[in-house]
GROMACS .gro file of C-alpha atoms in nm:
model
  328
    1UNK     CA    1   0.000   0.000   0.000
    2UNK     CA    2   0.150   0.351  -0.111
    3UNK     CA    3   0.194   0.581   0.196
    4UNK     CA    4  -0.087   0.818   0.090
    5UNK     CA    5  -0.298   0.589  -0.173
    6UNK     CA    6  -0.567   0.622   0.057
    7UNK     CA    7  -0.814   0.877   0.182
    8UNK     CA    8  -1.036   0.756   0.466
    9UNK     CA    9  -1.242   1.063   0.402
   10UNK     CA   10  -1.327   0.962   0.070
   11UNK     CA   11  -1.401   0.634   0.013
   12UNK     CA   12  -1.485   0.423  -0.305
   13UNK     CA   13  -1.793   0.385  -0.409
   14UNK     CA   14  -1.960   0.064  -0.187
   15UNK     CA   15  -2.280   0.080  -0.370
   16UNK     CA   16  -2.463  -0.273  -0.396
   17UNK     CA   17  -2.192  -0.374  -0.121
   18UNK     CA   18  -2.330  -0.486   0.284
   19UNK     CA   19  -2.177  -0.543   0.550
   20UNK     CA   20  -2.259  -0.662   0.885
   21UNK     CA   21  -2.085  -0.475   1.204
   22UNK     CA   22  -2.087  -0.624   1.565
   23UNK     CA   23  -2.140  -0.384   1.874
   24UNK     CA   24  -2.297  -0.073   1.660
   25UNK     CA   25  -2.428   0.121   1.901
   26UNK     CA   26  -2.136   0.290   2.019
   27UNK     CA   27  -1.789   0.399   1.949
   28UNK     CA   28  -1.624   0.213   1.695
   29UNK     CA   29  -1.863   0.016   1.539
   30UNK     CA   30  -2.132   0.302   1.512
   31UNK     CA   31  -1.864   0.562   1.345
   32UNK     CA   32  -1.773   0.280   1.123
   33UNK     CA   33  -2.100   0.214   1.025
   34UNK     CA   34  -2.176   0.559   0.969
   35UNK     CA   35  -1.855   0.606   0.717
   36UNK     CA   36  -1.994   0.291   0.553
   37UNK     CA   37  -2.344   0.398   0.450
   38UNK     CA   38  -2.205   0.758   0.350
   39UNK     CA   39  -1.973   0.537   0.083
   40UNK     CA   40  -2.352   0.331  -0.033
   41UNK     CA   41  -2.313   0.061   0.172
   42UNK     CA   42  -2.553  -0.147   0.307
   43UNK     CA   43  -2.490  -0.188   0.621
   44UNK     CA   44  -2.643  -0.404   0.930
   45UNK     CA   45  -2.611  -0.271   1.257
   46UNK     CA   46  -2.604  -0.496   1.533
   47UNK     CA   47  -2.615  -0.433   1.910
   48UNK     CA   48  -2.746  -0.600   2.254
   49UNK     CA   49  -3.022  -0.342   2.351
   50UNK     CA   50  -3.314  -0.240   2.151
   51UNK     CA   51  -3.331   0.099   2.234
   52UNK     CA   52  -2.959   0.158   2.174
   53UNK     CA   53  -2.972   0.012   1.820
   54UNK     CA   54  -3.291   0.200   1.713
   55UNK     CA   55  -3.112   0.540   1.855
   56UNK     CA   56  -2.784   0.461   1.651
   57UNK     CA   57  -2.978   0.349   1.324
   58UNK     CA   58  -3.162   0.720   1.339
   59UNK     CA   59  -2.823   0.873   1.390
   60UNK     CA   60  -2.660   0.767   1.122
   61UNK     CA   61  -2.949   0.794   0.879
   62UNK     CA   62  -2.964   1.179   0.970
   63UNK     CA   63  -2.622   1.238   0.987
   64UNK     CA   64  -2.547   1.056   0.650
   65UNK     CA   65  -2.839   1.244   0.494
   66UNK     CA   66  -2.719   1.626   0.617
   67UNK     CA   67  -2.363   1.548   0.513
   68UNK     CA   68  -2.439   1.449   0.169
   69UNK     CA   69  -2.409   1.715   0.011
   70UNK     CA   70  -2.074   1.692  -0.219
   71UNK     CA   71  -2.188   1.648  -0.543
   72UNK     CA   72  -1.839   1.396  -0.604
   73UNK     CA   73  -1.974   1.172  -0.309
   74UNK     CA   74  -2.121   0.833  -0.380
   75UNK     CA   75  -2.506   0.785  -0.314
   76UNK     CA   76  -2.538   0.700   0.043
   77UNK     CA   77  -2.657   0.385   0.170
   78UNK     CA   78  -2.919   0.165   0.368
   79UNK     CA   79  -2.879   0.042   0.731
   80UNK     CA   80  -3.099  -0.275   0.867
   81UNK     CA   81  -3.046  -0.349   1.206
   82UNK     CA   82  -3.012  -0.678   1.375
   83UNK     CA   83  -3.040  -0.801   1.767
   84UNK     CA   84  -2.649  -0.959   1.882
   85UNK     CA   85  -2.523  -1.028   2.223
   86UNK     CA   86  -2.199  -1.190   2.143
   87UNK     CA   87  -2.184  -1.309   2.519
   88UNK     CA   88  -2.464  -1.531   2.454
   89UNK     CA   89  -2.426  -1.834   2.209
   90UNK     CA   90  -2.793  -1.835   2.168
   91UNK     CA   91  -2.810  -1.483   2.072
   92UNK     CA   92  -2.550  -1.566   1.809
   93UNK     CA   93  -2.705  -1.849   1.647
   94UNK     CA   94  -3.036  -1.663   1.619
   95UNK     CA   95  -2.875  -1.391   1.457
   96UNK     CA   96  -2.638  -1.588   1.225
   97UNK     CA   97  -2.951  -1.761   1.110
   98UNK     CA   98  -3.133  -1.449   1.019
   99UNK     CA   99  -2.830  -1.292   0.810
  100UNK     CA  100  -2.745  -1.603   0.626
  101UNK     CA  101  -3.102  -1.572   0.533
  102UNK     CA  102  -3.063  -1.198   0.415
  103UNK     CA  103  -2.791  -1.290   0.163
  104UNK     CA  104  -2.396  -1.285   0.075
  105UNK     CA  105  -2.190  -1.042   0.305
  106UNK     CA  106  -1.873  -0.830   0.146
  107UNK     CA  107  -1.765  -0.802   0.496
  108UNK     CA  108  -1.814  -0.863   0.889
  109UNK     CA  109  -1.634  -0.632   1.151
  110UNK     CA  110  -1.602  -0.808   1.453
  111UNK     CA  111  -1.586  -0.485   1.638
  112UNK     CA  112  -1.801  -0.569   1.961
  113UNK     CA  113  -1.615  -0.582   2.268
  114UNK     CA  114  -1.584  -0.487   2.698
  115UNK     CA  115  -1.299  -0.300   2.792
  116UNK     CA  116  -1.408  -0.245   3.149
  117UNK     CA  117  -1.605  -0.549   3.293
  118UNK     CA  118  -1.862  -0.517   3.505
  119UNK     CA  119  -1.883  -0.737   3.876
  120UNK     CA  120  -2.019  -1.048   3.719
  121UNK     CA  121  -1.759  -1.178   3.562
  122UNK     CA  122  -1.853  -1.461   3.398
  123UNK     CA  123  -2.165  -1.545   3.106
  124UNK     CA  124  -2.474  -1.764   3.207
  125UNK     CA  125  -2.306  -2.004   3.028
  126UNK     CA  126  -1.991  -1.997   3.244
  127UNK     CA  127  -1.720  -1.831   3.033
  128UNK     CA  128  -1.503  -1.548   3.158
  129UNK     CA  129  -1.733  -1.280   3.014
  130UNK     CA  130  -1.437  -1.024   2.856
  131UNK     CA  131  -1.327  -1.367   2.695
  132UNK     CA  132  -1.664  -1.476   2.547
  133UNK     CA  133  -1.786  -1.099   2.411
  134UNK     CA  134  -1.465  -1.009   2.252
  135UNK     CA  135  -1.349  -1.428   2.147
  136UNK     CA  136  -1.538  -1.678   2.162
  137UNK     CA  137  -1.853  -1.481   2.032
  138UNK     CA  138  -1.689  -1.344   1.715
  139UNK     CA  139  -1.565  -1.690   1.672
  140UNK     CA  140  -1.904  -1.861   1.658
  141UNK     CA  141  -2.007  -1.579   1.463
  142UNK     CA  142  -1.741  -1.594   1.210
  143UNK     CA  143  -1.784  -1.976   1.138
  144UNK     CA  144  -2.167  -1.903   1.132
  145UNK     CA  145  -2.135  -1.649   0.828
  146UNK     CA  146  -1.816  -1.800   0.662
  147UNK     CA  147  -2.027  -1.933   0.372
  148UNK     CA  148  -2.242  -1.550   0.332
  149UNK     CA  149  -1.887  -1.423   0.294
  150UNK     CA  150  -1.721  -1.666   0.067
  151UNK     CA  151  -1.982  -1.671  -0.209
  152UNK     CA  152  -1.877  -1.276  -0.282
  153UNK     CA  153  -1.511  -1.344  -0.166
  154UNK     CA  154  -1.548  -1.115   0.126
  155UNK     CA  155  -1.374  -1.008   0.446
  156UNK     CA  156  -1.395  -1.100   0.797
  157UNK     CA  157  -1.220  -0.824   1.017
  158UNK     CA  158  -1.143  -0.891   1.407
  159UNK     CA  159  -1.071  -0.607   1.644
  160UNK     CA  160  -0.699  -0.622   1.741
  161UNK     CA  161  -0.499  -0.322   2.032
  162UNK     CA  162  -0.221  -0.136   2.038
  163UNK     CA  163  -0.164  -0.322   2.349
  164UNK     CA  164  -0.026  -0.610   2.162
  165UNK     CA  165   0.170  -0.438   1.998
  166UNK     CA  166   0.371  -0.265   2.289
  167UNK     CA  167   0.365  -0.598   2.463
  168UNK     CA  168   0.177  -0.862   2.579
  169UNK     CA  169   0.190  -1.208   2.759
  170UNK     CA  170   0.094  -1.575   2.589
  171UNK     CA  171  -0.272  -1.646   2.701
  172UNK     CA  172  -0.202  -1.992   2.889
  173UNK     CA  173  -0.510  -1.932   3.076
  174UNK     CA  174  -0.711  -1.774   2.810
  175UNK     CA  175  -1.002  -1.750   3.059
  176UNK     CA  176  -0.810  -1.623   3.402
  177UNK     CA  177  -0.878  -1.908   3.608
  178UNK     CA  178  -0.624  -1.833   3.824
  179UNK     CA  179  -0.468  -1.418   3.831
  180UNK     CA  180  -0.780  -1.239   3.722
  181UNK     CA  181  -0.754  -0.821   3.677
  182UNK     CA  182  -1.020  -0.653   3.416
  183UNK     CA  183  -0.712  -0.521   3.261
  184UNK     CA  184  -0.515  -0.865   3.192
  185UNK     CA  185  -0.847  -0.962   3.110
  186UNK     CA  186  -0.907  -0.712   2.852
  187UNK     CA  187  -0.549  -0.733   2.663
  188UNK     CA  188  -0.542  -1.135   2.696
  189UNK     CA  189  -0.847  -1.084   2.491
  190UNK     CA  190  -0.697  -0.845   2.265
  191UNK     CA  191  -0.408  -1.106   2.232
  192UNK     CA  192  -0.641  -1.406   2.142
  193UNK     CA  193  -0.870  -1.179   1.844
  194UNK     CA  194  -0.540  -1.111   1.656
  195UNK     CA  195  -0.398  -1.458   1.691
  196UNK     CA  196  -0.766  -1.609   1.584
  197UNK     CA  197  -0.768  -1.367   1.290
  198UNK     CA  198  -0.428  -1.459   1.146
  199UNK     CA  199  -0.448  -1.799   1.184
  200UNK     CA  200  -0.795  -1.785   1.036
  201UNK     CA  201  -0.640  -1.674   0.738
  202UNK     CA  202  -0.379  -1.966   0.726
  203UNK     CA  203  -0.677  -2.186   0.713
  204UNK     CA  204  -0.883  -2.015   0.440
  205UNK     CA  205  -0.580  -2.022   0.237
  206UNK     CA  206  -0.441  -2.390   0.343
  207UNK     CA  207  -0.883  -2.448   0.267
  208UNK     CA  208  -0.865  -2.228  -0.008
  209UNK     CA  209  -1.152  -2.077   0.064
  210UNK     CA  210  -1.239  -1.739  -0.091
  211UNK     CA  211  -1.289  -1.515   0.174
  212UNK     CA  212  -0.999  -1.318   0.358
  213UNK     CA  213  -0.929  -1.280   0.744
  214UNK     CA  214  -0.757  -0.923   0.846
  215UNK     CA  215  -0.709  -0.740   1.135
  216UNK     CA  216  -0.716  -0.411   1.250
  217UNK     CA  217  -0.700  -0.196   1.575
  218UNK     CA  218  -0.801   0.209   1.651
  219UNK     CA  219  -0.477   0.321   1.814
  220UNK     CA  220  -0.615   0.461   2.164
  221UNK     CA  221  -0.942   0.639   2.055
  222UNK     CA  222  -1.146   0.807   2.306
  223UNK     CA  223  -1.519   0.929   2.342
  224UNK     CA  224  -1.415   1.309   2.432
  225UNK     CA  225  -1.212   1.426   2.158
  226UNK     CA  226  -1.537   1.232   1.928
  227UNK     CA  227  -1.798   1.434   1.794
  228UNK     CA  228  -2.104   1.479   2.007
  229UNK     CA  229  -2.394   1.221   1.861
  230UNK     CA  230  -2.732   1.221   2.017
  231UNK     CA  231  -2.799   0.894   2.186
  232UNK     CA  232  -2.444   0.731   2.107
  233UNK     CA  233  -2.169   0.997   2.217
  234UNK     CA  234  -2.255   1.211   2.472
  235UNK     CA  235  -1.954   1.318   2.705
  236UNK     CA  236  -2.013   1.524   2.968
  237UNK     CA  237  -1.780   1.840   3.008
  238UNK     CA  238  -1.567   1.704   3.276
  239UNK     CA  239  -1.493   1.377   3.044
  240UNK     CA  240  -1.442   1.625   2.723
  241UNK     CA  241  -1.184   1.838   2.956
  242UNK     CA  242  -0.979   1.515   3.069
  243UNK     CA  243  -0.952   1.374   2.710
  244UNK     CA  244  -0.842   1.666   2.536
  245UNK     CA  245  -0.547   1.694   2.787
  246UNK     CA  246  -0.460   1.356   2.618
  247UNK     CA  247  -0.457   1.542   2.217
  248UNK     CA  248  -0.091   1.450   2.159
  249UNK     CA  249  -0.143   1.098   2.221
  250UNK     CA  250  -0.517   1.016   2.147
  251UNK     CA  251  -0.777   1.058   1.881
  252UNK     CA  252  -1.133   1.049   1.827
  253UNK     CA  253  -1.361   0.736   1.787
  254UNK     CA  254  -1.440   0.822   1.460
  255UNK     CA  255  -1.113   0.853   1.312
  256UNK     CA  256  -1.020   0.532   1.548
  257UNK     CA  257  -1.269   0.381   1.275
  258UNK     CA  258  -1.054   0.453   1.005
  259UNK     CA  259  -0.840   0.181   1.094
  260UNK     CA  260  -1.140  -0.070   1.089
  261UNK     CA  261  -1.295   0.057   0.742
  262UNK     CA  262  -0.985   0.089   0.546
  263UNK     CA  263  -0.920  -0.323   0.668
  264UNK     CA  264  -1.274  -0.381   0.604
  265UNK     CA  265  -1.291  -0.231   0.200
  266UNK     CA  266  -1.007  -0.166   0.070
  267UNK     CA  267  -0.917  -0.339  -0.227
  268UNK     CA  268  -0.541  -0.326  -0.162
  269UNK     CA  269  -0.540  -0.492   0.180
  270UNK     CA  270  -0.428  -0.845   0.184
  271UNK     CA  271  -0.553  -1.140   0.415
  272UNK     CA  272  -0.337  -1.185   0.690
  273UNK     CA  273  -0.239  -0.826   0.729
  274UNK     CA  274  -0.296  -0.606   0.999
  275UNK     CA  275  -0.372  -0.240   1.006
  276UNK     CA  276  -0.376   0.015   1.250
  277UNK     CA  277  -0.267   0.417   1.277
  278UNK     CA  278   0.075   0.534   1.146
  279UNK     CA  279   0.182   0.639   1.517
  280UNK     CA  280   0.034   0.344   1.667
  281UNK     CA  281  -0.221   0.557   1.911
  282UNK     CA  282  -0.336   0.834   1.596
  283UNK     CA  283  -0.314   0.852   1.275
  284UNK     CA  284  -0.396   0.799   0.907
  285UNK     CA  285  -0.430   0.382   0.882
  286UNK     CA  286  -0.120   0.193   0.744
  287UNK     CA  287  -0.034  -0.148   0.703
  288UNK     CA  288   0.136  -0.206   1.047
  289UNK     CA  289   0.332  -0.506   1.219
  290UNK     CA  290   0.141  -0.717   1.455
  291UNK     CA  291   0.320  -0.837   1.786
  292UNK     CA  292   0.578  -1.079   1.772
  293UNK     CA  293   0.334  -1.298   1.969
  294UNK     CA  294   0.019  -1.285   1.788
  295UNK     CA  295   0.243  -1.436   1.500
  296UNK     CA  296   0.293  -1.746   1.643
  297UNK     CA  297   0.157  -2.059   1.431
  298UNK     CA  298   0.147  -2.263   1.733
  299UNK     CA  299  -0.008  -1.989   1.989
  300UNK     CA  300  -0.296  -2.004   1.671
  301UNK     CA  301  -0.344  -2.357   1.605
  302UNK     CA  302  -0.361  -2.393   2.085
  303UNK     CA  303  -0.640  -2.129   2.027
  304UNK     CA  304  -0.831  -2.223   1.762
  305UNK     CA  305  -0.874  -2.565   1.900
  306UNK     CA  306  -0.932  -2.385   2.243
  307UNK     CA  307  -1.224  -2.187   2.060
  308UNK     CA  308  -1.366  -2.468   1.915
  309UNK     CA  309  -1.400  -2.648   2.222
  310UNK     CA  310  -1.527  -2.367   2.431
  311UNK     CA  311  -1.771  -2.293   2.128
  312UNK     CA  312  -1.916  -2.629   1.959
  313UNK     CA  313  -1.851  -2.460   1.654
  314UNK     CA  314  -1.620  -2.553   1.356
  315UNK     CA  315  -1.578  -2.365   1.040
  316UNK     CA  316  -1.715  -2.505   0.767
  317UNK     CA  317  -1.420  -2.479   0.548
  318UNK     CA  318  -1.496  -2.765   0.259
  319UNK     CA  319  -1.863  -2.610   0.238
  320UNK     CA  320  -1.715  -2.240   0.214
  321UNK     CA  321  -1.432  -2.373  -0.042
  322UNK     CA  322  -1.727  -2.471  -0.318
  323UNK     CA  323  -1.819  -2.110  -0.301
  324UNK     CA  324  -1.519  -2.056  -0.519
  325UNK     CA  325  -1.681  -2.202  -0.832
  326UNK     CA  326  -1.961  -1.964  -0.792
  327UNK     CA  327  -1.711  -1.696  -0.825
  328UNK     CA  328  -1.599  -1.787  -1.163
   0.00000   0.00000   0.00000
């Protein structure tokens, strides 16, 4: 990728394109959303709480509709929204089952996540529950869809940190049996997502299988340098003060996104790669090296077959490989 070959601010045309986006509501996944449908997309929103979704589905329908107004941009695009907890297995099943039922998907964001846990820490089904949101969920989920996204050859993205990049320890315990803090929690979960999505694109190639695994992290993006969004980003004054002390070394949510989108569309990006800011916390999004770590074959294959076990779930590789001949 050329240094400055891409614009995040001006897209390509995604017209005819959808993509599905986990944990919508907020953050990340909304302002990624939002970029999305202003490029034509079709995009389906997906969050735990009803009235959450239905507030971030207005938003960006009125905010995509007052900024279109540059006669060079493409015609926006549709959002559809779609009930996910990716805590609950059930949750993911049903909603797996409804969008392989809505048709082929260019691309899934695996974007929902916990960085602070609440008391209860584990799931009604007994997982850790930083482990099962930001893993084991978008693991199901990803095996669930494989076949919507390998009939269009699309793009699975999974939600990587800048913590594992500046460092990070080998998950042994992926669920903290023993040593638990919500912070070891979070990045051990940060580790796993970028080991899962590189060695998920070892076995779509070793499957060949014609879809593409990337991933991609937001450098440290925070909700008070993000623009104000009625019923999704609403900082008080106090939060807004405290972030913008952090300008040299933060950036917004919504250019945090950038990262995400330019993994999730752009032609250029290969499986297997991983992109994130230029500065690793800001910046314009680059092709970037993942953690020494999160490259190890063997840390991948111990867990994938960790997933797999925790999940019931195996890709359906051999079914997702026919897809091929329906691309020719």
């Amino acid at each position: 990728m050329a240094r400055d070959a891409w614009d995040p601010r001006r897209l390509p045309d995604l017209g005819g394109r959808r993509y599905l986006i986990t944990g919508s509501t907020r953050g990340l996944g909304y302002f990624a959303a939002e970029q999305l449908v202003s490029a034509g997309a079709h995009v389906i929103m997906t969050g735990r709480h009803p009235n959450r979704l239905a507030a971030a589905h207005a938003a960006v329908e009125r905010r995509v509709t007052d900024a279109a107004t540059d006669d060079y941009s493409p015609e926006p695009g549709t959002v559809e929204t779609l009930l996910l907890d990716t805590s609950n297995f059930g949750s993911i099943r049903a909603a797996a089952a409804t969008a392989r039922a809505r048709g082929p998907l260019h691309g899934v964001l695996l974007n929902a996540g916990i960085v602070h846990p609440p008391k209860q820490r584990q799931t009604a089904g007994g997982h850790e529950l930083v482990f099962a949101t930001n893993v084991l969920g978008h693991f199901s989920l990803a095996g669930e869809l494989l076949q919507n996204l390998a009939v269009v050859g699309g793009r699975m993205v999974w939600l990587g940190s800048m913590s594992t990049v500046l460092g990070a320890t080998d998950p042994t315990d992926p669920e903290l049996a023993e040593g638990y803090t919500p912070w070891r929690a979070y990045v051990q979960s940060k580790v796993a997502t970028t080991v899962l999505g590189l060695e998920a694109d070892r076995r779509l190639r070793a499957a060949g299988v014609p879809a593409s695994s990337v991933v991609a992290h937001p450098g440290y993006a925070i909700s008070g340098r993000t623009p104000g969004v009625r019923g999704v980003n609403e900082p008080g004054s106090v939060k807004r003060f405290i972030d913008n002390l952090q300008t040299p070394i933060a950036q917004s949510k919504q250019s945090g996104a950038h990262s995400l989108v330019r993994a999730l569309v752009d032609p250029a990006v290969e499986g297997g790669q991983f992109i994130g800011p230029r500065y690793i916390v800001h910046g314009a999004p680059h092709r970037a090296r993942p953690g020494k770590l999160t490259r190890d074959p063997e840390l991948g294959v111990r867990l994938w077959e960790y997933c797999e076990d925790a999940t019931r779930v195996r890709w359906p590789f051999e079914k997702a490989a026919r897809a091929r001949r329906r691309l020719r």
